Amino acid sequence: ISHALLTADAVRARGLPLLGWVANRLDATMLHPEDNLATLHQTLRAEHGIGCLGVVPWLAPPRPAAVAAHLDRAAVLAALSS
């Protein structure tokens, strides 16, 4: 959670556009993934006004097409047009 929030803060501090975020599971045995996801949804919306563009589960290996299948195409397009 802290990496995602610190990254969002760093992007904003540099004056760069922050259009959304993508959640991913780096560890198949991650504890409490749904709680972490809920916290990120709430905090990134409240602090940065951005939404989630997709939730990528643990993938081994994480091939681009497999990752892309988990992105919310409508949310990505909406973010890009904002």
PDB file of C-alpha atoms in Angstrom:
ATOM      1  CA  ILE A   1       0.000   0.000   0.000  1.00  0.00           C
ATOM      2  CA  SER A   2       2.725   2.463   0.919  1.00  0.00           C
ATOM      3  CA  HIS A   3       4.520   2.009  -2.425  1.00  0.00           C
ATOM      4  CA  ALA A   4       1.362   2.866  -4.341  1.00  0.00           C
ATOM      5  CA  LEU A   5       0.594   5.910  -2.216  1.00  0.00           C
ATOM      6  CA  LEU A   6       4.186   7.187  -2.274  1.00  0.00           C
ATOM      7  CA  THR A   7       4.320   6.749  -6.049  1.00  0.00           C
ATOM      8  CA  ALA A   8       1.093   8.704  -6.508  1.00  0.00           C
ATOM      9  CA  ASP A   9       2.449  11.480  -4.277  1.00  0.00           C
ATOM     10  CA  ALA A  10       5.736  11.571  -6.215  1.00  0.00           C
ATOM     11  CA  VAL A  11       3.966  11.768  -9.579  1.00  0.00           C
ATOM     12  CA  ARG A  12       1.819  14.676  -8.385  1.00  0.00           C
ATOM     13  CA  ALA A  13       4.771  16.439  -6.731  1.00  0.00           C
ATOM     14  CA  ARG A  14       6.531  16.491 -10.083  1.00  0.00           C
ATOM     15  CA  GLY A  15       3.511  18.037 -11.772  1.00  0.00           C
ATOM     16  CA  LEU A  16       2.883  14.970 -13.926  1.00  0.00           C
ATOM     17  CA  PRO A  17      -0.614  13.811 -14.844  1.00  0.00           C
ATOM     18  CA  LEU A  18      -1.928  10.907 -12.808  1.00  0.00           C
ATOM     19  CA  LEU A  19      -4.849   9.332 -14.646  1.00  0.00           C
ATOM     20  CA  GLY A  20      -5.414   6.162 -12.653  1.00  0.00           C
ATOM     21  CA  TRP A  21      -3.758   3.127 -11.162  1.00  0.00           C
ATOM     22  CA  VAL A  22      -3.518  -0.611 -11.743  1.00  0.00           C
ATOM     23  CA  ALA A  23      -3.479  -3.077  -8.874  1.00  0.00           C
ATOM     24  CA  ASN A  24      -1.394  -6.211  -9.144  1.00  0.00           C
ATOM     25  CA  ARG A  25      -0.489  -9.164  -6.987  1.00  0.00           C
ATOM     26  CA  LEU A  26       3.255  -9.650  -6.894  1.00  0.00           C
ATOM     27  CA  ASP A  27       2.998 -12.608  -4.567  1.00  0.00           C
ATOM     28  CA  ALA A  28       0.579 -15.506  -4.934  1.00  0.00           C
ATOM     29  CA  THR A  29       0.462 -15.883  -1.137  1.00  0.00           C
ATOM     30  CA  MET A  30      -0.181 -12.206  -0.383  1.00  0.00           C
ATOM     31  CA  LEU A  31      -2.122 -11.770   2.844  1.00  0.00           C
ATOM     32  CA  HIS A  32      -5.396  -9.808   2.786  1.00  0.00           C
ATOM     33  CA  PRO A  33      -5.360  -8.776  -0.891  1.00  0.00           C
ATOM     34  CA  GLU A  34      -8.993  -7.627  -0.859  1.00  0.00           C
ATOM     35  CA  ASP A  35      -8.430  -5.414   2.180  1.00  0.00           C
ATOM     36  CA  ASN A  36      -5.354  -3.874   0.539  1.00  0.00           C
ATOM     37  CA  LEU A  37      -7.300  -3.273  -2.659  1.00  0.00           C
ATOM     38  CA  ALA A  38     -10.172  -1.628  -0.780  1.00  0.00           C
ATOM     39  CA  THR A  39      -7.734   0.668   1.035  1.00  0.00           C
ATOM     40  CA  LEU A  40      -6.084   1.680  -2.235  1.00  0.00           C
ATOM     41  CA  HIS A  41      -9.458   2.320  -3.913  1.00  0.00           C
ATOM     42  CA  GLN A  42     -10.568   4.553  -1.054  1.00  0.00           C
ATOM     43  CA  THR A  43      -7.300   6.394  -0.465  1.00  0.00           C
ATOM     44  CA  LEU A  44      -6.299   7.051  -4.072  1.00  0.00           C
ATOM     45  CA  ARG A  45      -9.818   8.285  -4.885  1.00  0.00           C
ATOM     46  CA  ALA A  46      -9.920  10.557  -1.827  1.00  0.00           C
ATOM     47  CA  GLU A  47      -6.372  11.937  -2.046  1.00  0.00           C
ATOM     48  CA  HIS A  48      -5.831  12.052  -5.817  1.00  0.00           C
ATOM     49  CA  GLY A  49      -9.271  11.752  -7.400  1.00  0.00           C
ATOM     50  CA  ILE A  50      -8.243   8.736  -9.462  1.00  0.00           C
ATOM     51  CA  GLY A  51      -9.784   5.338 -10.012  1.00  0.00           C
ATOM     52  CA  CYS A  52      -8.546   1.844 -10.610  1.00  0.00           C
ATOM     53  CA  LEU A  53      -7.885   0.896 -14.246  1.00  0.00           C
ATOM     54  CA  GLY A  54      -7.636  -2.817 -13.589  1.00  0.00           C
ATOM     55  CA  VAL A  55      -6.750  -5.545 -11.132  1.00  0.00           C
ATOM     56  CA  VAL A  56      -4.105  -7.987 -12.308  1.00  0.00           C
ATOM     57  CA  PRO A  57      -3.963 -11.257 -10.360  1.00  0.00           C
ATOM     58  CA  TRP A  58      -0.802 -13.247  -9.732  1.00  0.00           C
ATOM     59  CA  LEU A  59       0.408 -14.393 -13.150  1.00  0.00           C
ATOM     60  CA  ALA A  60       3.364 -16.686 -13.740  1.00  0.00           C
ATOM     61  CA  PRO A  61       4.785 -15.516 -16.014  1.00  0.00           C
ATOM     62  CA  PRO A  62       3.149 -12.079 -16.364  1.00  0.00           C
ATOM     63  CA  ARG A  63       2.950 -11.887 -20.162  1.00  0.00           C
ATOM     64  CA  PRO A  64       1.721  -8.582 -21.658  1.00  0.00           C
ATOM     65  CA  ALA A  65      -1.400 -10.065 -23.254  1.00  0.00           C
ATOM     66  CA  ALA A  66      -2.373 -11.796 -20.010  1.00  0.00           C
ATOM     67  CA  VAL A  67      -1.904  -8.571 -18.049  1.00  0.00           C
ATOM     68  CA  ALA A  68      -3.845  -6.532 -20.618  1.00  0.00           C
ATOM     69  CA  ALA A  69      -6.781  -8.926 -20.320  1.00  0.00           C
ATOM     70  CA  HIS A  70      -7.273  -7.711 -16.744  1.00  0.00           C
ATOM     71  CA  LEU A  71      -7.391  -4.004 -17.556  1.00  0.00           C
ATOM     72  CA  ASP A  72     -10.716  -2.199 -17.670  1.00  0.00           C
ATOM     73  CA  ARG A  73     -10.629  -0.933 -21.251  1.00  0.00           C
ATOM     74  CA  ALA A  74     -13.500   1.517 -20.721  1.00  0.00           C
ATOM     75  CA  ALA A  75     -11.814   2.993 -17.622  1.00  0.00           C
ATOM     76  CA  VAL A  76      -8.475   3.323 -19.450  1.00  0.00           C
ATOM     77  CA  LEU A  77     -10.099   5.076 -22.416  1.00  0.00           C
ATOM     78  CA  ALA A  78     -12.089   7.381 -20.116  1.00  0.00           C
ATOM     79  CA  ALA A  79      -8.936   8.285 -18.178  1.00  0.00           C
ATOM     80  CA  LEU A  80      -7.061   9.040 -21.381  1.00  0.00           C
ATOM     81  CA  SER A  81      -9.829  11.289 -22.671  1.00  0.00           C
ATOM     82  CA  SER A  82     -10.121  13.296 -19.446  1.00  0.00           C
TER      83      SER A  82
END
